[in-house]
Amino acid sequence: MRMKRYLYFMLLLFLPITSGCWDRVEVNDLAFVMATSLDLTEDGKLVETIQTANLTSEGQNGQGGAGGGQKIITMTVTGKNNIDLDQKEQEKMSRKMYIAHRSVLIIGERLAKHGIRDILDWYGRNPESRLRTYILIARGTDGRDVLKVAYPLERNPAVAMKEMEKLGSKTSVTLREFMMVSANEGINPVAGYIEPVTESSMGLKQQEEEQKEPDNLMLKGTAVFKNFKLVGYLDSEETGGLIALTGKFKRGSITAENIPGVPGNVGLNITKEKLHIHPYLRENKIKFNIALKAEGDIFENNTNLDLSQPQNMKIVQDALCKSLEQRMRRTLSAAQNKFHVDIFGFGQAINRSNPKLWKSLKEQWDEKFSEAEFSIAIDLTVRRSGMSGAPLQIKEDEVKKE
Amino acid sequence: MNQKFISKQETQYSDDHLIQLTTDITQNKQIFTNIFENCSDVVFQSFEIKDHTHLLVIYIEELIDTKHFESVILKPLMYEDQPNGLGNLSSIRQLFQEQITSALGAKTLCKVTDITQQVLRGHVAVLAQGENKALLVNVLNLEKRGLEEPSSELVIRGPKEAFIENIASNLALLRKRLRTPRLKIEKFTIGELSQTDLAIAYINGIATNSIIEEVRKRVSSIQIDGVMESGYIEEFIEDLPFSPFPQVHNTERPDVVASMLLEGKVAIFVDTTPFVLIIPMTFWSALQSSEDYYERFMLSTSIRWIRYLFLLIALFLPSLYVALTTYHQEMIPTSLLISIAIARENVPFPALVEALIMEIVFEALREAGVRLPRAVSQAMSIVGALVIGQAAVQAGIVSTPMVIVVAITGIANFTIPRFNFGNAIRLLRFPMIILAGTLGLYGVLLGILTLLLHVASLRSFGVPYFSPISPLSLGDLKDVVIRKPWWAMNFRERIIRNLNPKRIPEGQKPSPKRGKDGN
């Protein structure tokens, strides 16, 4: 009896060893995919390029100190859908492809224009795929060209792109946000766009510059989608307006020129933003009151104003507000007139405050949005004006105190 | 089986068991020479005194103080005037008691076994012709070690004396700290052959009768041939032998014993060992050091939290590392994972095997360090550090992160103040690693659940082991989650169910105002 009990106990000990382990995989048997790009060929086939960290060479680099060996490996395959592409990538690899640490997904311009509706499902379905992956559009080029760039400042371009997005001064959209926004009514998704640029063109002749491969990346602005299709881009300035209009302005600067009666300009860094949108219907026209409360610090003052004087500060504040409003209006007009798509979520605002109205508008929201009117009220508080009142380098009698 | 064992013991003694001394001294001598046959350390010395009374003295030379023996027994018997009518021994005893005050603890016995026992404990037996009684005088003089610093429970602030191998000295050390008649010390003798002294100490009116009664019952029912250390007793009286966790506290610090008695616990002293047992023990008391109560309470509280943190690290770090790197790579931050992967690039073993190798080697180093003579241990530690720390990593046999994990785990284990509790954690680490290596985080969680279930169901002398966390006793958390300042420790731990819960009167918080009011 007792022997039997011990026997059972022993069998129990073997249980984890026999049933476990099946999905065990050592870290050095994995290939960490850092970034993926998806492109469309001219004849309509999907092209996937993946970038994996090359650990073997990094190990040598890490210990030896000196450079050498490639830090990343880039592989490209062509296929029908994501599973097919994955399969083909795996056939090229001695290690298991591991996509849980992928930080960016880059969509080539042609594919983005063609529409990305049919390729996104796999990214939400595969448990290994992370929804926190940033989605980026390669402007004017294919995604694989972006991945080719040997970015100088980071281990690999994927990390660089991830960190750029994280800084948050430009549009940063993850797969999760993209999908959620797509699934919502009254708002259309956007994504950041990235451009390979040539950095070391200084001192090169025109001809040499053209031959030189791009060696840097630039996260510039916003790609606008309508029905999962790329319809256009917002430039850097307009992206600032978009960020302000979606209440995400946590970092970024505005510059006030045209300060009444004073030559020069003033630069401000925004540190806080609170946005309130109030939609209403008047004379059968949709109107929005946009109330924006922001705080910021002055970082540059190229006028002769002494900013420690409240009345001078008032002038600068007004100019800054105007500048910010201009920027927002530029973005609004781009969305209304160029793309005819609501990327800000004004439709959502209507839906929240007046669901009945929204029901009647829903069907032709894009047109209605293009005709909507906006009034913008900005309440800007300057918290700090830096270490000096007037610029330190100008003479005392040049400083305008009042 | 037990029954058989005892009856065998008894037959050995059965002849002398009932034997009383005869009045004939030669016959008596014969009895004792038979008993102490081949016991070369036992001395039989016959002599006559003035009235031609034959006397026989039996003692063990190494156990007694010879000078004391001479002045207390030999001189008065042989040289000084004896009163008339030294007819029977009880008058000799009377004489000793009245005239020679230095002979303490003298008594007469007539059973052979009792006399034998007393002689073995360092008494001198004096027999006389025509008497069926023997006089026993205590002249015990044991060689003993001086008081030293505790070797296993060091403190920076606090008393630096530790118990020694002599129960009488140990009890004196305790009595020095608790000068009250309410400190009760009950003596037992344990061990069929070793006849080891054992004492139960408690404070009357604080410790509950049920616990004291339980200790008495469990201790007196122990049947064993010899007791070499209090560990023997511990294994007989604990509640659940098949548990890695110690359920009886042990300490070599008198201050710890005294303070625990004040909390209503019961101490068991065993002769020939400096380690004193204290019951009941809880999980959390294993994580308390005596210095916690001597240092400032804010510091003590934070140190306790560090211990809790490192307890978790000691128990789970290697298993979490194995589970995460072999099953859940998505949970490790990208850059950390890449560093780990680079370090593991040349390692031929799976992480599980690597972890087991390293942990076992570490345990070997530790064990060797404990047993080795001091002179050699330094050489060994250099070899260990060089071979494992550097050569193994450079040779690509183990990875650097694993060395770090094992080292942190090792250090974490040393932060646990109770050495035997630390050993439980040390032991449990291995099943945890295997669970992690076979079932991943699921296995780790299974392990945690099993451990929690076990610990929560464990009891030490009726007191839940995991209390006051489970069952929750909010009032008692003052000495677990934090260490309250002494003036706020108003009540004794409720979970031990002591008779007198009130400990320190309230309102003693010091402040500048109080002084003014007082004056």
PDB file of C-alpha atoms in Angstrom, chain A residues 16-17 19-21 23-28 30 32 34 53 55-56 58-59 95 98 100-101 130 155 162, chain B residues 325-334 337-342 344-345 347 350-352 435 437-439:
ATOM      1  CA  PRO A  16       5.603  17.874 -15.906  1.00  0.00           C
ATOM      2  CA  ILE A  17       8.578  16.462 -17.761  1.00  0.00           C
ATOM      3  CA  SER A  19       3.663  16.748 -20.817  1.00  0.00           C
ATOM      4  CA  GLY A  20       5.548  19.991 -20.529  1.00  0.00           C
ATOM      5  CA  CYS A  21       8.328  21.330 -22.688  1.00  0.00           C
ATOM      6  CA  ASP A  23       6.636  24.737 -26.754  1.00  0.00           C
ATOM      7  CA  ARG A  24       9.949  25.364 -25.103  1.00  0.00           C
ATOM      8  CA  VAL A  25      12.355  27.307 -27.219  1.00  0.00           C
ATOM      9  CA  GLU A  26      15.647  28.804 -26.165  1.00  0.00           C
ATOM     10  CA  VAL A  27      16.305  32.464 -26.863  1.00  0.00           C
ATOM     11  CA  ASN A  28      19.270  31.594 -29.014  1.00  0.00           C
ATOM     12  CA  LEU A  30      14.880  32.551 -32.092  1.00  0.00           C
ATOM     13  CA  PHE A  32      13.888  38.411 -33.457  1.00  0.00           C
ATOM     14  CA  MET A  34      12.483  43.929 -35.414  1.00  0.00           C
ATOM     15  CA  ALA A  53      18.637  41.358 -35.250  1.00  0.00           C
ATOM     16  CA  LEU A  55      22.859  38.272 -32.623  1.00  0.00           C
ATOM     17  CA  THR A  56      25.932  36.309 -33.631  1.00  0.00           C
ATOM     18  CA  GLU A  58      26.478  41.561 -32.179  1.00  0.00           C
ATOM     19  CA  GLY A  59      27.936  39.172 -29.685  1.00  0.00           C
ATOM     20  CA  ARG A  95      15.938  29.951 -36.262  1.00  0.00           C
ATOM     21  CA  TYR A  98       9.744  35.447 -33.573  1.00  0.00           C
ATOM     22  CA  ALA A 100       6.566  39.383 -30.656  1.00  0.00           C
ATOM     23  CA  HIS A 101       9.287  41.994 -30.451  1.00  0.00           C
ATOM     24  CA  ARG A 130       1.837  42.754 -30.984  1.00  0.00           C
ATOM     25  CA  ARG A 155      21.341  49.515 -33.250  1.00  0.00           C
ATOM     26  CA  LYS A 162      10.147  53.075 -32.654  1.00  0.00           C
TER      27      LYS A 162
ATOM     28  CA  THR B 325      13.578  32.951 -21.462  1.00  0.00           C
ATOM     29  CA  THR B 326      12.297  29.583 -22.627  1.00  0.00           C
ATOM     30  CA  TYR B 327       8.544  30.127 -22.910  1.00  0.00           C
ATOM     31  CA  HIS B 328       7.591  33.762 -22.656  1.00  0.00           C
ATOM     32  CA  GLN B 329      10.185  35.699 -24.580  1.00  0.00           C
ATOM     33  CA  GLU B 330       7.540  38.274 -25.420  1.00  0.00           C
ATOM     34  CA  MET B 331       7.463  39.378 -21.785  1.00  0.00           C
ATOM     35  CA  ILE B 332      11.081  40.517 -21.671  1.00  0.00           C
ATOM     36  CA  PRO B 333      11.824  44.035 -22.907  1.00  0.00           C
ATOM     37  CA  THR B 334      13.321  43.898 -26.382  1.00  0.00           C
ATOM     38  CA  LEU B 337      16.039  40.011 -24.476  1.00  0.00           C
ATOM     39  CA  ILE B 338      18.588  40.733 -27.173  1.00  0.00           C
ATOM     40  CA  SER B 339      21.324  41.075 -24.555  1.00  0.00           C
ATOM     41  CA  ILE B 340      20.297  37.747 -23.039  1.00  0.00           C
ATOM     42  CA  ALA B 341      20.157  36.114 -26.448  1.00  0.00           C
ATOM     43  CA  ILE B 342      23.623  37.398 -27.317  1.00  0.00           C
ATOM     44  CA  ARG B 344      23.375  32.739 -24.601  1.00  0.00           C
ATOM     45  CA  GLU B 345      24.585  32.484 -28.189  1.00  0.00           C
ATOM     46  CA  VAL B 347      25.761  28.160 -24.522  1.00  0.00           C
ATOM     47  CA  PRO B 350      18.938  24.685 -22.469  1.00  0.00           C
ATOM     48  CA  ALA B 351      18.264  27.370 -19.889  1.00  0.00           C
ATOM     49  CA  LEU B 352      16.736  24.807 -17.514  1.00  0.00           C
ATOM     50  CA  LEU B 435       8.423  23.458 -12.921  1.00  0.00           C
ATOM     51  CA  GLY B 437      11.581  24.755 -17.181  1.00  0.00           C
ATOM     52  CA  THR B 438       8.845  22.271 -18.009  1.00  0.00           C
ATOM     53  CA  LEU B 439       5.628  24.252 -17.766  1.00  0.00           C
TER      54      LEU B 439
END
